[in-house]
Coordinates of C-alpha atoms in Angstrom, one line a residue:
Chain A
M1 CA 112.6 103.5 105.7
R2 CA 109.5 105.4 104.7
K3 CA 111.0 108.6 105.8
T4 CA 114.2 107.9 104.0
S5 CA 112.3 107.1 100.9
L6 CA 110.2 110.2 100.9
D7 CA 113.1 112.4 102.0
S8 CA 114.9 111.1 98.9
V9 CA 112.0 112.1 96.7
Y10 CA 112.3 115.6 98.2
E11 CA 116.0 115.8 97.5
L12 CA 115.6 114.4 94.0
A13 CA 112.7 116.9 93.3
K14 CA 114.9 119.8 94.3
Q15 CA 117.4 118.8 91.5
D16 CA 114.8 117.8 88.9
K17 CA 111.7 119.8 88.2
R18 CA 110.2 116.9 86.4
I19 CA 109.8 115.1 89.7
V20 CA 106.4 115.5 91.4
F21 CA 105.0 113.8 94.5
I22 CA 101.4 112.7 95.1
G23 CA 100.0 111.5 98.3
S24 CA 96.5 110.3 98.9
D25 CA 95.7 111.3 102.5
I26 CA 99.0 110.5 104.3
G27 CA 100.0 111.5 107.8
A28 CA 99.8 115.1 108.9
G29 CA 103.2 116.9 108.5
T30 CA 104.6 114.5 106.0
L31 CA 106.9 116.3 103.6
D32 CA 105.9 119.8 104.8
E33 CA 109.2 121.2 103.6
F34 CA 108.6 119.8 100.2
K35 CA 105.1 121.3 100.0
A36 CA 106.4 124.7 101.2
E37 CA 109.4 124.9 98.9
M38 CA 108.0 123.2 95.8
P39 CA 104.2 123.7 95.9
N40 CA 104.0 123.0 92.1
Q41 CA 105.6 119.6 92.6
F42 CA 103.6 118.5 95.6
F43 CA 100.0 117.1 95.5
M44 CA 97.7 115.7 98.2
E45 CA 94.8 114.3 96.3
G46 CA 92.5 112.5 98.7
I47 CA 91.5 109.0 99.3
S48 CA 91.0 108.2 95.7
E49 CA 93.8 105.8 94.7
A50 CA 92.3 104.8 91.4
H51 CA 92.2 108.5 90.4
V52 CA 95.6 109.3 91.8
V53 CA 97.3 106.6 89.8
G54 CA 95.5 107.6 86.6
M55 CA 96.3 111.3 87.2
A56 CA 99.9 110.3 87.8
A57 CA 100.0 108.5 84.5
G58 CA 98.5 111.5 82.7
M59 CA 101.2 113.7 84.3
A60 CA 103.9 111.2 83.3
L61 CA 102.6 111.2 79.7
E62 CA 103.4 114.9 79.7
G63 CA 107.0 114.4 80.9
K64 CA 106.7 114.3 84.7
I65 CA 108.3 111.7 86.9
V66 CA 105.7 111.0 89.5
Y67 CA 106.2 109.4 92.9
I68 CA 103.0 108.3 94.8
N69 CA 102.9 107.2 98.4
T70 CA 100.2 105.6 100.4
I71 CA 99.6 102.3 102.2
A72 CA 100.7 99.4 100.0
T73 CA 97.4 97.5 99.9
F74 CA 95.6 100.6 98.6
L75 CA 98.2 101.3 96.1
T76 CA 98.2 97.8 94.7
R77 CA 94.9 96.1 95.3
R78 CA 92.6 99.0 95.2
C79 CA 93.7 100.5 91.9
Y80 CA 95.2 97.4 90.2
E81 CA 93.6 98.2 86.9
Q82 CA 94.9 101.8 86.9
V83 CA 98.4 100.4 87.7
A84 CA 98.1 97.8 84.9
L85 CA 96.6 100.0 82.2
D86 CA 97.5 103.6 83.0
C87 CA 101.0 102.9 84.2
C88 CA 102.2 99.7 82.6
L89 CA 100.4 99.7 79.3
H90 CA 101.3 103.3 78.8
K91 CA 104.9 102.7 80.0
T92 CA 104.7 105.7 82.2
R93 CA 107.3 106.9 84.8
V94 CA 105.1 106.5 87.8
R95 CA 106.7 105.3 91.0
L96 CA 104.5 103.6 93.5
I97 CA 105.9 103.8 97.0
G98 CA 103.9 101.3 99.1
S99 CA 104.0 101.8 102.8
G100 CA 103.8 98.8 105.1
G101 CA 104.9 95.9 102.8
G102 CA 104.1 92.6 104.5
L103 CA 102.9 92.5 108.1
V104 CA 104.1 96.0 109.1
Y105 CA 100.5 97.1 110.0
A106 CA 99.9 93.9 112.1
P107 CA 97.5 95.5 114.6
L108 CA 95.3 96.9 111.8
G109 CA 94.3 93.5 110.3
P110 CA 94.0 92.1 106.8
T111 CA 92.8 95.2 105.1
H112 CA 96.2 96.8 105.7
L113 CA 98.5 93.7 105.3
A114 CA 100.3 93.8 102.0
V115 CA 101.0 90.1 101.6
E116 CA 100.4 89.6 97.9
D117 CA 101.5 92.9 96.6
I118 CA 104.7 91.5 95.0
A119 CA 102.7 88.7 93.3
I120 CA 100.2 91.0 91.7
M121 CA 102.8 93.6 90.7
R122 CA 105.1 90.9 89.3
A123 CA 102.4 89.8 86.9
L124 CA 102.3 93.2 85.2
P125 CA 104.4 93.7 82.1
G126 CA 107.0 96.4 82.4
M127 CA 106.8 96.8 86.1
T128 CA 110.0 97.1 88.1
I129 CA 109.8 95.9 91.7
L130 CA 112.2 97.0 94.5
A131 CA 112.4 96.0 98.1
A132 CA 115.3 97.4 100.1
A133 CA 116.7 95.6 103.2
D134 CA 117.2 98.8 105.2
A135 CA 117.0 102.6 105.1
E136 CA 120.6 102.9 104.1
E137 CA 120.0 100.8 101.0
M138 CA 116.8 102.7 100.4
K139 CA 118.9 105.9 100.3
R140 CA 121.2 104.4 97.7
M141 CA 118.4 102.9 95.7
M142 CA 116.1 105.9 95.3
P143 CA 118.3 107.9 92.8
H144 CA 118.3 104.8 90.5
T145 CA 114.5 104.9 90.3
V146 CA 114.4 108.3 88.5
D147 CA 115.4 107.2 85.0
I148 CA 113.7 103.8 84.8
P149 CA 111.6 104.1 81.6
G150 CA 108.5 102.4 83.0
P151 CA 106.6 102.2 86.3
V152 CA 108.2 101.1 89.5
Y153 CA 106.8 99.6 92.7
I154 CA 108.9 100.3 95.8
R155 CA 107.9 98.2 98.7
L156 CA 108.6 99.8 102.1
G157 CA 109.5 97.8 105.2
R158 CA 108.8 98.7 108.8
G159 CA 111.3 101.5 109.5
G160 CA 114.1 101.4 112.0
D161 CA 115.2 98.1 110.6
P162 CA 118.8 97.1 111.5
V163 CA 121.3 98.0 108.8
V164 CA 122.5 94.9 107.1
T165 CA 123.7 96.2 103.8
D166 CA 127.2 97.4 103.0
P167 CA 127.4 101.1 102.4
T168 CA 130.4 100.8 100.2
D169 CA 128.7 98.4 97.8
P170 CA 126.9 100.6 95.2
F171 CA 123.3 99.9 94.4
E172 CA 122.2 99.0 90.9
I173 CA 118.9 97.9 89.6
G174 CA 119.0 94.1 89.2
K175 CA 122.2 93.6 91.2
L176 CA 122.3 90.8 93.7
F177 CA 123.9 91.3 97.1
L178 CA 125.6 88.4 98.8
L179 CA 125.4 89.5 102.4
K180 CA 127.1 86.4 103.7
P181 CA 128.8 83.7 101.7
G182 CA 128.1 80.0 102.6
K183 CA 128.7 76.7 100.9
D184 CA 126.0 74.4 102.5
V185 CA 122.8 76.4 102.3
L186 CA 121.7 79.6 100.5
L187 CA 119.0 81.7 102.1
I188 CA 117.6 83.9 99.4
T189 CA 115.7 86.9 100.7
T190 CA 114.3 90.3 99.9
G191 CA 113.4 93.4 101.8
T192 CA 113.8 93.5 105.5
M193 CA 113.8 89.7 105.9
S194 CA 117.5 89.7 105.1
K195 CA 118.2 90.4 108.8
M196 CA 116.2 87.3 109.8
A197 CA 118.2 85.3 107.3
L198 CA 121.5 86.6 108.7
D199 CA 120.5 85.7 112.2
A200 CA 119.3 82.3 111.1
A201 CA 122.7 81.8 109.4
D202 CA 124.4 82.5 112.8
L203 CA 122.3 79.9 114.4
L204 CA 123.1 77.4 111.7
R205 CA 126.8 78.0 112.1
A206 CA 126.5 76.7 115.7
Q207 CA 125.0 73.5 114.1
S208 CA 128.1 73.3 111.7
L209 CA 126.0 74.3 108.7
D210 CA 127.6 77.0 106.5
A211 CA 124.7 79.1 105.3
G212 CA 124.9 82.1 102.9
V213 CA 122.5 84.9 102.6
L214 CA 121.7 86.4 99.2
H215 CA 119.6 89.6 99.2
V216 CA 117.5 90.3 96.1
P217 CA 116.3 93.9 96.2
T218 CA 115.2 93.9 92.6
L219 CA 112.3 91.4 92.3
K220 CA 111.6 92.4 88.8
P221 CA 113.3 92.3 86.4
L222 CA 114.9 89.4 88.2
N223 CA 118.6 88.7 87.6
V224 CA 118.1 85.2 86.4
S225 CA 121.6 84.5 85.3
G226 CA 123.0 85.9 88.5
L227 CA 120.7 83.8 90.6
I228 CA 121.6 80.7 88.7
A229 CA 125.3 81.4 89.2
Q230 CA 124.8 82.0 92.9
M231 CA 122.7 78.8 93.4
A232 CA 124.9 76.6 91.2
E233 CA 127.3 75.2 93.8
I234 CA 125.0 75.1 96.8
P235 CA 122.8 72.0 97.4
V236 CA 120.2 73.5 99.7
I237 CA 118.2 76.6 98.8
L238 CA 115.5 78.4 100.9
T239 CA 113.7 81.5 100.0
L240 CA 112.5 83.8 102.8
E241 CA 110.0 86.6 102.4
E242 CA 107.4 88.6 104.3
H243 CA 104.8 87.8 101.6
S244 CA 102.5 85.0 100.6
V245 CA 104.3 81.9 99.3
I246 CA 102.2 82.4 96.2
G247 CA 103.7 84.6 93.6
G248 CA 106.5 86.3 95.3
L249 CA 110.3 85.7 95.6
G250 CA 109.8 82.0 96.4
S251 CA 107.6 81.4 93.4
A252 CA 110.1 83.3 91.2
I253 CA 113.0 81.2 92.4
S254 CA 111.0 78.0 92.0
E255 CA 110.4 78.9 88.4
I256 CA 114.1 79.5 87.8
L257 CA 115.1 76.3 89.6
A258 CA 112.5 74.3 87.6
E259 CA 113.7 75.6 84.3
A260 CA 117.4 75.4 85.2
A261 CA 117.1 71.7 86.1
F262 CA 120.3 71.5 88.1
T263 CA 121.9 68.1 88.5
P264 CA 121.8 66.9 91.2
A265 CA 118.5 68.6 92.0
K266 CA 118.5 71.3 94.6
R267 CA 116.7 70.7 97.9
F268 CA 114.4 73.7 98.0
R269 CA 111.8 75.2 100.2
R270 CA 109.8 78.4 100.2
L271 CA 109.4 80.2 103.5
G272 CA 106.8 82.9 103.6
L273 CA 103.3 83.6 104.7
P274 CA 100.6 80.9 104.3
D275 CA 97.9 81.3 101.7
A276 CA 95.4 82.6 104.2
F277 CA 94.2 85.9 105.6
C278 CA 95.9 86.7 108.9
E279 CA 93.5 86.1 111.8
N280 CA 95.7 87.6 114.5
Y281 CA 97.0 91.0 115.4
G282 CA 99.9 91.7 117.8
S283 CA 103.2 93.2 116.7
Q284 CA 104.8 92.6 113.3
A285 CA 107.3 90.2 114.9
S286 CA 104.8 88.3 116.9
L287 CA 102.4 88.0 114.0
M288 CA 105.2 86.9 111.8
A289 CA 106.2 84.2 114.3
K290 CA 102.6 83.1 114.5
Q291 CA 102.7 82.7 110.7
G292 CA 105.8 80.6 110.9
L293 CA 108.5 83.2 110.3
S294 CA 111.1 83.4 113.0
V295 CA 114.9 83.1 113.1
E296 CA 114.6 79.7 114.9
R297 CA 112.0 78.4 112.4
V298 CA 114.1 79.4 109.4
A299 CA 117.1 77.7 110.9
Q300 CA 115.1 74.6 111.7
Q301 CA 113.8 74.4 108.2
A302 CA 117.3 74.8 106.8
L303 CA 118.6 72.0 109.0
E304 CA 115.7 69.7 108.0
L305 CA 116.3 70.3 104.4
A306 CA 120.0 69.9 104.7
A307 CA 119.5 66.6 106.4
G308 CA 117.4 65.5 103.5
A309 CA 114.3 65.4 105.5
R310 CA 110.9 65.7 103.7
V311 CA 108.1 67.5 105.5
Chain B
M1 CA 62.1 106.3 72.8
P2 CA 63.2 105.8 76.4
T3 CA 63.5 109.0 78.4
S4 CA 64.9 109.8 81.8
P5 CA 61.9 110.9 83.8
T6 CA 63.7 113.6 85.7
S7 CA 65.8 115.0 82.9
P8 CA 65.2 118.6 82.2
F9 CA 66.6 118.2 78.7
S10 CA 64.7 115.9 76.4
P11 CA 66.8 113.7 74.2
P12 CA 66.5 114.8 70.5
T13 CA 63.2 113.7 69.0
S14 CA 63.5 115.3 65.6
R15 CA 65.6 113.6 63.0
P16 CA 66.8 116.3 60.6
S17 CA 68.7 114.7 57.8
L18 CA 72.4 114.4 58.4
D19 CA 74.6 116.5 56.1
R20 CA 77.1 115.1 53.7
R21 CA 80.0 115.3 56.0
S22 CA 78.2 113.5 58.8
K23 CA 77.2 110.8 56.4
D24 CA 80.7 110.5 54.9
L25 CA 82.2 110.0 58.4
R26 CA 79.6 107.4 59.2
T27 CA 80.4 105.7 55.9
L28 CA 84.0 105.4 57.0
V29 CA 82.8 104.0 60.3
L30 CA 80.7 101.4 58.5
R31 CA 83.4 100.4 56.1
A32 CA 85.8 99.8 59.0
F33 CA 83.1 98.0 60.9
G34 CA 82.5 95.7 57.9
A35 CA 86.3 95.1 57.4
G36 CA 86.6 94.0 61.1
R37 CA 83.2 92.3 61.0
R38 CA 82.6 93.7 64.4
G39 CA 82.4 96.8 66.5
H40 CA 80.5 99.1 68.8
L41 CA 78.5 100.7 66.0
G42 CA 75.8 102.5 68.0
S43 CA 78.3 103.9 70.4
A44 CA 80.4 105.2 67.5
F45 CA 77.4 106.8 65.7
S46 CA 76.3 108.8 68.7
L47 CA 79.8 110.4 68.8
V48 CA 80.3 111.5 65.2
E49 CA 79.2 115.1 65.4
M50 CA 81.0 115.6 68.7
L51 CA 84.3 114.4 67.1
R52 CA 83.6 116.2 63.9
V53 CA 83.2 119.6 65.5
L54 CA 86.2 119.0 67.8
Y55 CA 88.5 118.1 64.9
D56 CA 87.0 120.5 62.3
D57 CA 86.6 123.6 64.4
V58 CA 88.1 123.3 67.9
L59 CA 91.2 121.3 68.4
R60 CA 94.7 122.5 67.5
F61 CA 96.7 119.6 66.0
D62 CA 99.2 118.8 63.3
A63 CA 98.5 115.3 61.8
T64 CA 102.0 115.2 60.4
K65 CA 103.3 115.7 64.0
P66 CA 100.9 113.8 66.2
L67 CA 102.9 114.5 69.3
W68 CA 103.5 118.3 68.6
E69 CA 103.9 119.9 72.0
G70 CA 101.4 122.6 71.4
R71 CA 98.5 120.3 70.4
D72 CA 95.3 120.0 72.3
R73 CA 94.9 116.6 73.9
M74 CA 91.7 114.7 73.1
I75 CA 91.1 111.5 75.1
L76 CA 88.3 109.2 74.0
S77 CA 87.7 107.7 77.4
K78 CA 84.7 105.7 76.0
G79 CA 87.2 103.7 74.0
H80 CA 84.5 101.4 72.6
G81 CA 83.4 104.3 70.5
C82 CA 86.8 104.2 68.7
L83 CA 85.4 103.5 65.2
A84 CA 84.2 107.1 65.1
L85 CA 87.6 108.3 66.3
Y86 CA 89.4 106.2 63.7
A87 CA 87.2 107.7 61.0
I88 CA 87.9 111.3 61.9
L89 CA 91.6 110.6 62.4
A90 CA 91.8 109.0 59.0
D91 CA 89.8 111.9 57.5
K92 CA 92.4 114.2 59.0
S93 CA 95.2 112.1 57.6
F94 CA 96.7 111.0 60.9
F95 CA 96.9 107.7 59.0
P96 CA 95.8 106.5 55.6
E97 CA 92.1 105.5 55.1
S98 CA 93.3 102.1 54.0
E99 CA 94.2 101.4 57.6
L100 CA 90.5 101.4 58.4
M101 CA 90.1 98.4 56.2
K102 CA 92.4 96.5 58.7
F103 CA 90.2 97.2 61.7
C104 CA 90.7 94.4 64.2
H105 CA 92.9 92.5 61.7
I106 CA 96.0 90.6 62.9
D107 CA 98.3 93.0 61.0
G108 CA 96.2 96.2 61.7
K109 CA 96.9 99.1 64.1
L110 CA 93.3 99.8 64.8
G111 CA 91.9 97.5 67.5
G112 CA 88.5 97.3 69.2
H113 CA 89.7 99.9 71.6
P114 CA 92.2 102.7 70.8
E115 CA 95.9 102.5 71.9
R116 CA 98.4 105.3 72.3
G117 CA 101.7 104.7 70.6
K118 CA 100.0 102.4 68.1
V119 CA 97.5 104.8 66.5
P120 CA 98.8 108.3 65.6
G121 CA 96.5 110.9 67.3
V122 CA 95.3 108.6 70.1
E123 CA 96.3 110.2 73.4
A124 CA 95.4 107.4 75.8
S125 CA 94.8 103.7 75.6
T126 CA 91.2 103.3 76.7
G127 CA 88.6 100.6 76.8
S128 CA 88.2 100.0 80.5
L129 CA 85.8 102.8 81.5
G130 CA 86.6 105.4 84.2
H131 CA 90.3 105.9 83.3
G132 CA 90.3 108.7 80.8
L133 CA 89.3 111.6 83.0
S134 CA 92.0 110.9 85.6
I135 CA 94.6 110.8 82.8
G136 CA 93.1 114.0 81.4
V137 CA 93.3 115.7 84.8
G138 CA 97.0 114.7 85.1
M139 CA 97.7 116.0 81.6
A140 CA 95.8 119.3 82.3
L141 CA 97.8 119.8 85.5
A142 CA 101.1 119.2 83.8
L143 CA 100.2 121.3 80.8
R144 CA 98.8 124.4 82.5
A145 CA 102.2 125.4 83.7
R146 CA 103.4 125.7 80.0
P147 CA 102.2 128.8 78.3
E148 CA 102.3 127.3 74.8
A149 CA 100.7 124.1 75.7
G150 CA 97.3 122.9 74.6
R151 CA 94.1 122.2 76.3
V152 CA 92.6 118.8 77.3
F153 CA 89.3 117.4 76.1
V154 CA 87.9 114.1 77.4
I155 CA 84.9 112.3 76.0
D156 CA 83.1 110.1 78.5
S157 CA 80.1 107.9 77.9
D158 CA 77.0 108.0 80.0
G159 CA 77.4 104.4 81.1
E160 CA 80.9 105.4 82.1
C161 CA 79.4 107.7 84.7
N162 CA 78.5 104.5 86.6
E163 CA 82.2 104.2 87.5
G164 CA 83.3 105.7 90.8
S165 CA 86.8 106.6 89.6
L166 CA 85.2 109.1 87.1
W167 CA 83.7 111.0 90.1
E168 CA 87.0 110.9 91.9
A169 CA 88.6 112.5 88.9
A170 CA 85.8 115.1 88.7
L171 CA 86.4 116.1 92.3
S172 CA 90.1 116.5 91.5
A173 CA 89.5 118.6 88.4
S174 CA 87.5 121.1 90.2
K175 CA 89.8 121.2 93.2
H176 CA 92.6 122.2 90.8
R177 CA 90.3 124.7 89.0
L178 CA 91.3 123.1 85.7
E179 CA 89.9 125.5 83.2
N180 CA 92.0 123.9 80.5
L181 CA 90.0 120.7 80.8
T182 CA 86.6 120.1 79.1
V183 CA 84.6 116.9 79.5
L184 CA 82.1 115.9 76.9
V185 CA 79.5 113.4 78.1
D186 CA 78.0 111.4 75.3
Y187 CA 74.6 111.1 76.9
N188 CA 72.7 108.8 74.5
H189 CA 70.7 107.4 77.5
M190 CA 71.5 103.9 76.5
Q191 CA 74.1 101.5 77.8
S192 CA 74.9 97.9 76.9
Y193 CA 72.0 96.2 78.6
S194 CA 69.3 98.8 78.4
T195 CA 68.6 102.5 79.1
T196 CA 70.7 104.3 81.6
A197 CA 67.4 105.1 83.5
E198 CA 66.9 101.3 84.0
V199 CA 70.4 100.2 84.6
L200 CA 71.7 102.9 86.9
N201 CA 69.9 106.3 86.7
L202 CA 72.2 109.2 86.2
E203 CA 69.8 112.0 86.6
P204 CA 70.1 114.8 87.4
M205 CA 73.2 114.5 85.2
A206 CA 73.9 118.2 84.7
D207 CA 73.4 119.0 88.3
K208 CA 75.8 116.2 89.3
W209 CA 78.6 117.8 87.3
R210 CA 77.7 121.2 88.7
A211 CA 77.8 119.8 92.2
F212 CA 81.2 118.5 91.5
G213 CA 82.4 122.0 90.6
F214 CA 82.1 122.0 86.8
A215 CA 80.6 124.8 84.6
V216 CA 78.0 122.9 82.7
K217 CA 76.2 123.3 79.3
E218 CA 73.8 121.0 77.6
V219 CA 73.4 120.6 73.8
D220 CA 71.9 118.4 71.2
G221 CA 75.0 116.3 70.5
H222 CA 74.1 116.0 66.8
D223 CA 73.6 119.7 66.2
V224 CA 76.8 120.8 64.7
A225 CA 76.2 124.5 65.1
S226 CA 75.3 124.2 68.8
L227 CA 78.3 122.0 69.5
R228 CA 80.6 124.4 67.7
E229 CA 79.2 127.4 69.6
A230 CA 79.7 125.6 73.0
L231 CA 83.1 124.1 72.3
K232 CA 84.5 127.3 70.9
A233 CA 83.6 129.0 74.2
T234 CA 85.6 127.0 76.7
P235 CA 86.2 127.4 79.5
F236 CA 82.5 128.0 80.2
E237 CA 83.5 129.9 83.3
P238 CA 86.9 131.1 84.4
G239 CA 88.6 129.0 87.0
R240 CA 86.4 125.9 86.5
P241 CA 86.6 122.8 84.4
S242 CA 83.9 122.6 81.8
A243 CA 81.3 119.8 81.2
L244 CA 79.3 119.7 78.0
I245 CA 76.4 117.2 78.3
C246 CA 75.8 116.1 74.7
H247 CA 72.3 114.6 74.4
T248 CA 72.6 112.1 71.6
V249 CA 70.9 109.2 70.0
K250 CA 72.7 105.9 70.1
G251 CA 73.1 104.6 66.6
R252 CA 72.2 108.0 65.1
G253 CA 72.0 107.9 61.4
V254 CA 70.5 104.5 60.7
P255 CA 67.0 103.9 62.0
L256 CA 67.6 100.2 62.6
L257 CA 70.4 101.1 65.0
E258 CA 68.7 104.0 66.9
W259 CA 67.7 103.3 70.5
N260 CA 68.5 99.6 69.8
A261 CA 70.5 98.0 72.5
A262 CA 71.0 94.9 70.3
W263 CA 73.4 97.1 68.2
H264 CA 75.6 98.2 71.1
H265 CA 78.2 95.7 70.0
K266 CA 78.0 93.3 67.0
N267 CA 80.3 90.7 65.6
K268 CA 80.2 88.2 62.7
V269 CA 78.8 91.0 60.6
T270 CA 78.2 90.1 57.0
D271 CA 78.8 92.1 53.8
E272 CA 75.1 92.1 53.2
E273 CA 74.4 93.7 56.6
V274 CA 77.0 96.3 55.9
A275 CA 75.5 97.1 52.5
T276 CA 72.0 97.4 54.1
L277 CA 73.3 99.8 56.7
L278 CA 75.2 101.9 54.1
A279 CA 72.0 102.1 52.0
A280 CA 69.9 103.0 55.1
L281 CA 72.4 105.7 56.0
E282 CA 72.1 107.3 52.6
E283 CA 68.3 107.2 52.7
A284 CA 68.0 108.6 56.3

């Protein structure tokens, strides 16, 4: 997914001289063609995220459209004030491409695990937040990021993720994608968790529970009316995200549900990462399972909720 | 007067009388300060001559077209010194002087830190320190490809040199050989709590900027002729960004304010205090 995203920047930059790319100190060989063909649009600026984001804002104030890529934690936590003030307050066209959203860097530990990135980006006025389900969706998404008038945070998944999106269904900012309809349960997901939701829906079918999967690639601005319409007829709602249960998709849907005040009330649960730093390593999948996120666990939670159980 | 023990350049010790223009600009600052009943007065007064020379003699701008493409960009990275910026921008008719009388008012454009898009002539919204130089580097990079485009000037405070991000930006400016970028450091040797020497010593200041790849000059930051001579000769060396270390006196112009950390920021200012300061400015 990262390669697709950066290759898209390269293709977009070939067509639009306003587009520039800035990396901090990313992997050797990354975007070598871009650097060779468009040296005036390519920058590798060192391990100085605060400066890189400020510099990008300065370039954007002079008409550039600036894509930055580095590890998501460093692009969100490390330089949060530059993102807030230089990018958001100035309404600049800076695009932050965060590698390793969620538990992608599982073996590297908490310094590299972007588990509250959506929460902190969501709190910033004017920020657009995007999380594609797979590389194919990323490819369709990237051209839409060029003309967004303010800053954008693009959260990258692991890479090599199974393709779950429909290539014939055009991407639009704010559009919701019903990957699978269902009348008993709605699993609302974002990013690469859509695959886990689809697999859980398959398990639930064996239990005679008809579960739908709604993929939300645009986390901000959130399509509130579309979400309300999708949730209206379904009694059981679960959110599923590779992110802290604080401040991400689950929180956003909670807020919508609370204010929508459906009658009868929805049975609702947030599935995500607990409010704690991860203490284990392992693979992304094994760490996710350790944190309570697996196909079986999602299905089990949906069954409990559908049965009216309270945990 | 506190001095930095290792500084090769002594802060100004003599106090020649300010000329009429310097007093008039400080009068505008004081009137706005009184209208808002607050502000970073000492930080503004140390800046007046730097801004005066920039806007009178150095910068290309058109106050009727604040976003004119060919303008020079001037970023006040030490946004808390904005009263001085507002005074010179009003003086140059970027906005009416009457706006100064709404400083920090609910219906005013001029806040306690300057904001781009709200205040004509303000190039970057600043107030949190250590941001302006990075923005300036980005602007200088974008502008140098355009033959008609202006230069970039960034004013940093000495306390701001505590911020790590400023030095990240300094590394980047010299990497890119940004000769269209000039940094002015308002080195008044005081920060909010106390002297820079006590809080976080910055010496050797000029050598630091040299080590980061800048061509460096030092001047008395209240000496209009010296400032003019230096700022009209940028870049100081071809292929390098320039740094002008301006040795200044915090609060310069009113003896009560000078070297007085208590006047870094004031609020609940009374009309009587403003009148006293105005009178002292005229007598100084």
